[in-house]
PDB file of C-alpha atoms in Angstrom:
ATOM      1  CA  MET A   1     178.083  91.713 107.868  1.00 35.00           C
ATOM      2  CA  ALA A   2     178.150  88.531 105.304  1.00 40.00           C
ATOM      3  CA  THR A   3     175.799  88.576 102.951  1.00 42.00           C
ATOM      4  CA  PHE A   4     173.708  85.419 101.845  1.00 42.00           C
ATOM      5  CA  SER A   5     175.230  85.087  98.634  1.00 47.00           C
ATOM      6  CA  GLU A   6     178.728  85.163 100.351  1.00 48.00           C
ATOM      7  CA  THR A   7     177.815  82.123 102.962  1.00 72.00           C
ATOM      8  CA  GLY A   8     174.573  80.517 101.109  1.00 90.00           C
ATOM      9  CA  HIS A   9     176.417  78.040  99.554  1.00 94.00           C
ATOM     10  CA  ALA A  10     178.276  76.871 102.333  1.00 95.00           C
ATOM     11  CA  LYS A  11     174.986  76.684 104.295  1.00 95.00           C
ATOM     12  CA  ASN A  12     172.945  75.278 101.442  1.00 96.00           C
ATOM     13  CA  ILE A  13     175.645  72.256 101.368  1.00 97.00           C
ATOM     14  CA  ALA A  14     175.476  71.904 105.277  1.00 97.00           C
ATOM     15  CA  ASN A  15     171.868  72.116 105.579  1.00 97.00           C
ATOM     16  CA  PHE A  16     171.790  69.186 102.944  1.00 98.00           C
ATOM     17  CA  GLU A  17     174.131  67.185 104.981  1.00 98.00           C
ATOM     18  CA  ARG A  18     172.203  67.954 108.113  1.00 98.00           C
ATOM     19  CA  LEU A  19     168.847  66.149 105.862  1.00 98.00           C
ATOM     20  CA  ILE A  20     170.298  63.449 104.864  1.00 98.00           C
ATOM     21  CA  ILE A  21     171.533  62.323 108.302  1.00 98.00           C
ATOM     22  CA  PHE A  22     167.601  62.399 109.255  1.00 97.00           C
ATOM     23  CA  CYS A  23     166.828  60.252 106.112  1.00 98.00           C
ATOM     24  CA  GLU A  24     169.254  57.770 107.392  1.00 97.00           C
ATOM     25  CA  GLY A  25     167.858  57.983 110.916  1.00 97.00           C
ATOM     26  CA  TYR A  26     164.587  56.871 109.395  1.00 97.00           C
ATOM     27  CA  GLY A  27     166.040  53.770 108.464  1.00 96.00           C
ATOM     28  CA  SER A  28     163.702  51.319 106.069  1.00 96.00           C
ATOM     29  CA  PRO A  29     160.726  53.379 105.740  1.00 96.00           C
ATOM     30  CA  TYR A  30     163.180  55.859 103.939  1.00 97.00           C
ATOM     31  CA  ASN A  31     163.004  54.004 100.483  1.00 97.00           C
ATOM     32  CA  PRO A  32     162.027  56.651  97.364  1.00 97.00           C
ATOM     33  CA  ALA A  33     161.577  54.896  94.113  1.00 96.00           C
ATOM     34  CA  LYS A  34     163.339  57.722  92.887  1.00 96.00           C
ATOM     35  CA  SER A  35     166.889  56.949  92.131  1.00 96.00           C
ATOM     36  CA  LYS A  36     168.502  60.462  92.896  1.00 96.00           C
ATOM     37  CA  LEU A  37     166.107  60.407  96.332  1.00 98.00           C
ATOM     38  CA  THR A  38     168.046  57.424  97.937  1.00 98.00           C
ATOM     39  CA  ILE A  39     170.640  57.846 100.503  1.00 98.00           C
ATOM     40  CA  GLY A  40     173.531  56.721  98.210  1.00 98.00           C
ATOM     41  CA  LYS A  41     172.700  59.188  95.288  1.00 98.00           C
ATOM     42  CA  LEU A  42     172.369  61.938  98.116  1.00 98.00           C
ATOM     43  CA  ASN A  43     175.520  61.502  99.761  1.00 98.00           C
ATOM     44  CA  ASP A  44     177.235  61.408  95.894  1.00 98.00           C
ATOM     45  CA  ARG A  45     175.546  64.720  95.712  1.00 98.00           C
ATOM     46  CA  LEU A  46     176.883  65.990  99.155  1.00 98.00           C
ATOM     47  CA  LEU A  47     180.313  64.780  97.907  1.00 98.00           C
ATOM     48  CA  ASP A  48     180.062  66.508  94.778  1.00 98.00           C
ATOM     49  CA  SER A  49     178.953  69.606  96.041  1.00 97.00           C
ATOM     50  CA  LYS A  50     181.360  69.924  98.380  1.00 97.00           C
ATOM     51  CA  ASN A  51     184.345  69.356  96.045  1.00 98.00           C
ATOM     52  CA  LYS A  52     183.028  72.014  93.597  1.00 97.00           C
ATOM     53  CA  LEU A  53     182.605  74.524  96.463  1.00 96.00           C
ATOM     54  CA  ASP A  54     186.122  74.042  97.707  1.00 96.00           C
ATOM     55  CA  ASN A  55     187.235  73.921  93.726  1.00 97.00           C
ATOM     56  CA  VAL A  56     185.681  77.570  94.176  1.00 96.00           C
ATOM     57  CA  ILE A  57     187.806  79.009  96.841  1.00 95.00           C
ATOM     58  CA  TYR A  58     191.021  76.808  95.852  1.00 97.00           C
ATOM     59  CA  LYS A  59     190.742  79.077  92.239  1.00 96.00           C
ATOM     60  CA  ASN A  60     189.813  81.739  93.864  1.00 96.00           C
ATOM     61  CA  THR A  61     193.063  81.986  96.096  1.00 96.00           C
ATOM     62  CA  LEU A  62     195.075  81.155  92.933  1.00 96.00           C
ATOM     63  CA  PHE A  63     193.149  84.258  91.330  1.00 96.00           C
ATOM     64  CA  ASN A  64     194.063  86.513  94.155  1.00 96.00           C
ATOM     65  CA  THR A  65     197.701  85.310  94.175  1.00 97.00           C
ATOM     66  CA  ALA A  66     198.146  86.263  90.472  1.00 97.00           C
ATOM     67  CA  VAL A  67     196.254  89.523  91.289  1.00 95.00           C
ATOM     68  CA  ASN A  68     198.986  90.127  94.162  1.00 96.00           C
ATOM     69  CA  ASN A  69     201.976  89.365  91.569  1.00 97.00           C
ATOM     70  CA  ARG A  70     201.078  91.501  89.077  1.00 96.00           C
ATOM     71  CA  LEU A  71     200.711  94.317  91.597  1.00 95.00           C
ATOM     72  CA  ILE A  72     204.242  94.252  92.768  1.00 96.00           C
ATOM     73  CA  ALA A  73     205.689  93.397  88.829  1.00 96.00           C
ATOM     74  CA  PHE A  74     204.033  96.744  87.775  1.00 95.00           C
ATOM     75  CA  GLN A  75     204.584  98.837  90.744  1.00 94.00           C
ATOM     76  CA  THR A  76     208.055 100.275  89.485  1.00 94.00           C
ATOM     77  CA  LEU A  77     206.699 100.455  85.729  1.00 96.00           C
ATOM     78  CA  THR A  78     206.106 104.439  86.085  1.00 94.00           C
ATOM     79  CA  SER A  79     209.315 105.269  87.555  1.00 96.00           C
ATOM     80  CA  LEU A  80     211.582 102.761  85.285  1.00 97.00           C
ATOM     81  CA  SER A  81     210.153 104.559  82.198  1.00 97.00           C
ATOM     82  CA  THR A  82     210.902 107.964  83.354  1.00 97.00           C
ATOM     83  CA  ARG A  83     213.998 106.482  83.922  1.00 97.00           C
ATOM     84  CA  VAL A  84     214.571 105.252  80.204  1.00 98.00           C
ATOM     85  CA  ILE A  85     213.424 109.030  79.182  1.00 97.00           C
ATOM     86  CA  ASN A  86     216.224 110.682  81.357  1.00 97.00           C
ATOM     87  CA  ALA A  87     218.565 107.941  79.322  1.00 97.00           C
ATOM     88  CA  LEU A  88     216.953 109.080  76.135  1.00 97.00           C
ATOM     89  CA  GLU A  89     217.558 112.829  76.878  1.00 96.00           C
ATOM     90  CA  VAL A  90     221.337 111.979  77.721  1.00 95.00           C
ATOM     91  CA  SER A  91     221.803 110.515  74.983  1.00 96.00           C
ATOM     92  CA  ASP A  92     222.020 111.771  71.024  1.00 95.00           C
ATOM     93  CA  ALA A  93     218.773 110.969  70.587  1.00 96.00           C
ATOM     94  CA  SER A  94     216.883 113.506  68.634  1.00 96.00           C
ATOM     95  CA  LYS A  95     213.978 115.760  69.569  1.00 95.00           C
ATOM     96  CA  GLU A  96     211.781 113.852  67.693  1.00 96.00           C
ATOM     97  CA  THR A  97     212.835 110.630  69.212  1.00 97.00           C
ATOM     98  CA  ILE A  98     212.779 111.890  72.483  1.00 96.00           C
ATOM     99  CA  LYS A  99     209.173 113.690  71.877  1.00 96.00           C
ATOM    100  CA  ASP A 100     208.228 110.072  70.581  1.00 97.00           C
ATOM    101  CA  ALA A 101     209.535 108.165  73.799  1.00 97.00           C
ATOM    102  CA  LYS A 102     207.725 110.631  76.295  1.00 96.00           C
ATOM    103  CA  GLY A 103     204.131 110.253  74.550  1.00 95.00           C
ATOM    104  CA  PHE A 104     204.574 106.481  75.542  1.00 95.00           C
ATOM    105  CA  ASN A 105     205.799 107.550  79.067  1.00 95.00           C
ATOM    106  CA  ARG A 106     203.087 110.373  79.294  1.00 94.00           C
ATOM    107  CA  LYS A 107     200.368 107.589  78.983  1.00 92.00           C
ATOM    108  CA  LEU A 108     202.164 104.925  81.491  1.00 93.00           C
ATOM    109  CA  GLN A 109     202.238 107.923  83.985  1.00 87.00           C
ATOM    110  CA  GLY A 110     198.684 109.057  83.062  1.00 77.00           C
ATOM    111  CA  LYS A 111     195.976 109.295  85.763  1.00 55.00           C
ATOM    112  CA  ARG A 112     192.377 108.256  85.276  1.00 47.00           C
ATOM    113  CA  ALA A 113     189.181 110.187  86.776  1.00 40.00           C
ATOM    114  CA  ALA A 114     188.452 107.068  88.503  1.00 47.00           C
ATOM    115  CA  PRO A 115     191.664 104.911  89.264  1.00 49.00           C
ATOM    116  CA  ILE A 116     191.583 101.445  88.814  1.00 52.00           C
ATOM    117  CA  LYS A 117     191.881  99.597  91.764  1.00 58.00           C
ATOM    118  CA  GLU A 118     193.403  95.641  92.108  1.00 58.00           C
ATOM    119  CA  VAL A 119     190.238  93.462  91.980  1.00 58.00           C
ATOM    120  CA  LYS A 120     190.268  90.689  94.541  1.00 60.00           C
ATOM    121  CA  LEU A 121     187.473  88.524  94.711  1.00 60.00           C
ATOM    122  CA  ASP A 122     185.956  86.684  97.736  1.00 60.00           C
ATOM    123  CA  ALA A 123     185.108  83.301  97.136  1.00 58.00           C
ATOM    124  CA  ASP A 124     181.335  83.685  96.499  1.00 56.00           C
ATOM    125  CA  THR A 125     181.480  86.969  94.595  1.00 53.00           C
ATOM    126  CA  PRO A 126     181.740  87.156  90.911  1.00 48.00           C
ATOM    127  CA  VAL A 127     183.558  90.228  89.737  1.00 51.00           C
ATOM    128  CA  SER A 128     184.312  91.596  86.310  1.00 51.00           C
ATOM    129  CA  ILE A 129     187.633  92.376  85.429  1.00 58.00           C
ATOM    130  CA  SER A 130     187.528  93.754  82.599  1.00 56.00           C
ATOM    131  CA  ALA A 131     188.486  97.435  82.786  1.00 54.00           C
ATOM    132  CA  SER A 132     191.201  96.746  84.873  1.00 59.00           C
ATOM    133  CA  GLN A 133     192.664  94.173  82.656  1.00 62.00           C
ATOM    134  CA  GLN A 134     192.236  96.475  79.466  1.00 61.00           C
ATOM    135  CA  SER A 135     194.217  99.035  81.876  1.00 91.00           C
ATOM    136  CA  TYR A 136     197.332  96.866  82.510  1.00 93.00           C
ATOM    137  CA  ASP A 137     197.140  95.217  79.083  1.00 93.00           C
ATOM    138  CA  GLN A 138     197.079  99.113  77.749  1.00 94.00           C
ATOM    139  CA  LYS A 139     200.326  99.849  80.162  1.00 95.00           C
ATOM    140  CA  VAL A 140     202.012  96.844  78.760  1.00 96.00           C
ATOM    141  CA  GLN A 141     201.502  98.102  75.165  1.00 95.00           C
ATOM    142  CA  HIS A 142     202.662 101.488  76.098  1.00 96.00           C
ATOM    143  CA  PHE A 143     205.750 100.047  77.412  1.00 97.00           C
ATOM    144  CA  ALA A 144     206.416  97.981  74.627  1.00 98.00           C
ATOM    145  CA  GLY A 145     206.254 101.147  72.714  1.00 97.00           C
ATOM    146  CA  LEU A 146     208.647 102.814  74.997  1.00 98.00           C
ATOM    147  CA  ILE A 147     211.443 100.345  74.667  1.00 98.00           C
ATOM    148  CA  SER A 148     210.998 100.177  70.448  1.00 98.00           C
ATOM    149  CA  VAL A 149     211.844 103.893  70.321  1.00 97.00           C
ATOM    150  CA  ALA A 150     214.689 103.448  72.869  1.00 97.00           C
ATOM    151  CA  GLU A 151     215.683 100.537  70.742  1.00 97.00           C
ATOM    152  CA  SER A 152     215.809 102.370  67.675  1.00 97.00           C
ATOM    153  CA  GLU A 153     218.178 105.043  68.900  1.00 96.00           C
ATOM    154  CA  ILE A 154     221.601 104.078  68.171  1.00 96.00           C
ATOM    155  CA  SER A 155     222.882 106.117  70.927  1.00 96.00           C
ATOM    156  CA  TYR A 156     220.726 104.545  73.467  1.00 97.00           C
ATOM    157  CA  PHE A 157     223.724 102.694  75.748  1.00 95.00           C
ATOM    158  CA  PRO A 158     223.185 103.399  78.899  1.00 96.00           C
ATOM    159  CA  ASN A 159     225.821 102.225  81.870  1.00 95.00           C
ATOM    160  CA  GLU A 160     223.234 101.124  84.104  1.00 96.00           C
ATOM    161  CA  ASN A 161     222.161  97.873  83.734  1.00 96.00           C
ATOM    162  CA  ASP A 162     218.785  97.734  84.534  1.00 96.00           C
ATOM    163  CA  LEU A 163     218.192 100.671  81.683  1.00 97.00           C
ATOM    164  CA  THR A 164     219.653  98.581  78.917  1.00 97.00           C
ATOM    165  CA  ILE A 165     217.548  97.451  76.086  1.00 97.00           C
ATOM    166  CA  GLU A 166     217.827  93.095  77.378  1.00 98.00           C
ATOM    167  CA  LYS A 167     216.445  94.064  80.838  1.00 98.00           C
ATOM    168  CA  LEU A 168     214.179  96.186  79.608  1.00 98.00           C
ATOM    169  CA  LYS A 169     212.487  93.202  77.548  1.00 98.00           C
ATOM    170  CA  GLN A 170     212.781  90.944  80.224  1.00 98.00           C
ATOM    171  CA  VAL A 171     210.841  93.428  82.360  1.00 98.00           C
ATOM    172  CA  LEU A 172     208.313  93.466  79.697  1.00 98.00           C
ATOM    173  CA  LYS A 173     208.341  89.744  79.322  1.00 98.00           C
ATOM    174  CA  ASP A 174     207.467  89.504  82.947  1.00 98.00           C
ATOM    175  CA  LEU A 175     204.625  92.024  82.869  1.00 98.00           C
ATOM    176  CA  LYS A 176     202.908  90.101  80.115  1.00 97.00           C
ATOM    177  CA  GLU A 177     203.278  86.444  81.612  1.00 98.00           C
ATOM    178  CA  LYS A 178     201.974  88.202  85.140  1.00 97.00           C
ATOM    179  CA  ASN A 179     199.051  90.149  82.961  1.00 96.00           C
ATOM    180  CA  THR A 180     198.136  86.506  81.438  1.00 96.00           C
ATOM    181  CA  ALA A 181     198.418  85.005  84.255  1.00 97.00           C
ATOM    182  CA  VAL A 182     195.499  87.145  85.901  1.00 96.00           C
ATOM    183  CA  ALA A 183     193.379  86.217  83.085  1.00 94.00           C
ATOM    184  CA  LYS A 184     193.855  82.869  82.815  1.00 97.00           C
ATOM    185  CA  ALA A 185     193.304  83.057  87.038  1.00 97.00           C
ATOM    186  CA  HIS A 186     190.056  84.761  86.456  1.00 95.00           C
ATOM    187  CA  THR A 187     188.610  82.415  83.623  1.00 96.00           C
ATOM    188  CA  GLU A 188     189.309  79.653  85.680  1.00 97.00           C
ATOM    189  CA  VAL A 189     187.653  81.046  89.077  1.00 96.00           C
ATOM    190  CA  THR A 190     184.760  81.930  86.976  1.00 95.00           C
ATOM    191  CA  ASN A 191     184.332  78.892  85.358  1.00 97.00           C
ATOM    192  CA  ALA A 192     184.560  76.918  88.829  1.00 97.00           C
ATOM    193  CA  ARG A 193     182.000  79.076  89.844  1.00 95.00           C
ATOM    194  CA  ILE A 194     179.830  77.767  86.778  1.00 96.00           C
ATOM    195  CA  GLU A 195     180.349  74.331  88.017  1.00 97.00           C
ATOM    196  CA  ARG A 196     179.141  74.664  91.411  1.00 97.00           C
ATOM    197  CA  ASP A 197     175.884  76.754  90.679  1.00 96.00           C
ATOM    198  CA  GLU A 198     175.272  73.962  88.080  1.00 96.00           C
ATOM    199  CA  THR A 199     175.415  71.436  91.179  1.00 97.00           C
ATOM    200  CA  LEU A 200     173.769  73.151  93.651  1.00 97.00           C
ATOM    201  CA  TYR A 201     171.108  75.149  91.919  1.00 96.00           C
ATOM    202  CA  ASN A 202     170.331  73.465  88.030  1.00 95.00           C
ATOM    203  CA  PRO A 203     166.457  73.234  88.629  1.00 93.00           C
ATOM    204  CA  GLU A 204     166.339  69.505  87.333  1.00 91.00           C
ATOM    205  CA  ASP A 205     168.479  67.794  89.773  1.00 92.00           C
ATOM    206  CA  GLY A 206     170.586  70.118  91.779  1.00 96.00           C
ATOM    207  CA  LEU A 207     171.004  70.186  95.139  1.00 98.00           C
ATOM    208  CA  VAL A 208     168.448  72.415  96.077  1.00 97.00           C
ATOM    209  CA  GLU A 209     165.659  71.402  94.194  1.00 97.00           C
ATOM    210  CA  THR A 210     166.825  67.555  95.237  1.00 98.00           C
ATOM    211  CA  ALA A 211     166.694  68.438  98.566  1.00 98.00           C
ATOM    212  CA  LEU A 212     163.003  70.186  98.010  1.00 97.00           C
ATOM    213  CA  GLU A 213     162.279  66.651  96.820  1.00 98.00           C
ATOM    214  CA  VAL A 214     163.816  64.790  99.606  1.00 98.00           C
ATOM    215  CA  LYS A 215     161.062  66.998 102.143  1.00 98.00           C
ATOM    216  CA  LYS A 216     158.065  65.865  99.835  1.00 98.00           C
ATOM    217  CA  TYR A 217     158.823  62.539 100.155  1.00 98.00           C
ATOM    218  CA  ILE A 218     159.232  62.780 103.637  1.00 98.00           C
ATOM    219  CA  LYS A 219     156.013  64.193 103.944  1.00 97.00           C
ATOM    220  CA  SER A 220     154.328  61.808 101.887  1.00 97.00           C
ATOM    221  CA  VAL A 221     155.903  58.953 103.501  1.00 96.00           C
ATOM    222  CA  PHE A 222     155.359  60.382 107.022  1.00 96.00           C
ATOM    223  CA  THR A 223     152.289  62.814 106.451  1.00 96.00           C
ATOM    224  CA  ALA A 224     152.235  66.571 106.721  1.00 96.00           C
ATOM    225  CA  ASN A 225     152.078  66.326 110.806  1.00 96.00           C
ATOM    226  CA  SER A 226     154.749  63.716 111.537  1.00 96.00           C
ATOM    227  CA  GLN A 227     157.525  64.321 113.704  1.00 96.00           C
ATOM    228  CA  GLN A 228     159.368  62.952 110.755  1.00 96.00           C
ATOM    229  CA  TYR A 229     158.435  65.785 108.432  1.00 97.00           C
ATOM    230  CA  LYS A 230     158.210  68.625 111.240  1.00 96.00           C
ATOM    231  CA  GLU A 231     162.125  67.419 111.693  1.00 95.00           C
ATOM    232  CA  VAL A 232     163.113  68.636 107.830  1.00 97.00           C
ATOM    233  CA  LYS A 233     160.631  71.309 106.990  1.00 95.00           C
ATOM    234  CA  GLY A 234     162.524  73.620 108.737  1.00 94.00           C
ATOM    235  CA  ILE A 235     165.839  73.007 107.193  1.00 96.00           C
ATOM    236  CA  ALA A 236     166.345  75.942 104.975  1.00 94.00           C
ATOM    237  CA  PHE A 237     167.645  75.788 101.101  1.00 95.00           C
ATOM    238  CA  ARG A 238     167.725  79.064  98.709  1.00 92.00           C
ATOM    239  CA  MET A 239     168.656  79.561  95.457  1.00 88.00           C
ATOM    240  CA  VAL A 240     171.621  82.061  96.148  1.00 82.00           C
ATOM    241  CA  PRO A 241     171.512  85.018  93.292  1.00 66.00           C
ATOM    242  CA  ASN A 242     174.307  85.308  91.257  1.00 60.00           C
TER     243      ASN A 242
END
């Protein structure tokens, strides 16, 4: 079941739109002196809020796409690294060189007590990816170290095209790009959330605070027992936890 934090932003915006429709229906009696409570300003706030929420969804989609692309790129890394070791072992490489290469390979093959899982974000659920990002950063560095060892061995000339130093460096470049893309996309979706939350929940002039002021104004104009106030007092607005 979806929690309020997952649906609450959209619900607040939908309820704000309902509130505006009631205000528009009151006609000329709805005439607040405060600029931000006027119909025009309320509609501006509504449009801005919708745009900010849509931007979070869009940026989140880009983030998940980047995560998927990185996952695919890294899937064959361990088997490729093992093949590089095998190619070194059938070359004239010294035991020391092979030992160094195997050291990097062991790190690439290493198992964690609690395996890192790819993190995908729901549109309204901020998640830290620091541990996962660090894991991929380390894999990139270990693979770069393995390539460096293989490149230093003058007898390393495999006939298999995908094991050549040139091809391995191309793979490394792609891994770096995919990994950087995830970090960048995560930053962008996080910033989009910050902008959305500022628009909706700023305590001075956010959507929720503005909605509460509108309801207070309606209460003051039409009285607490009026039909107008009864129409809007039950429209819920909540501060969604981060």
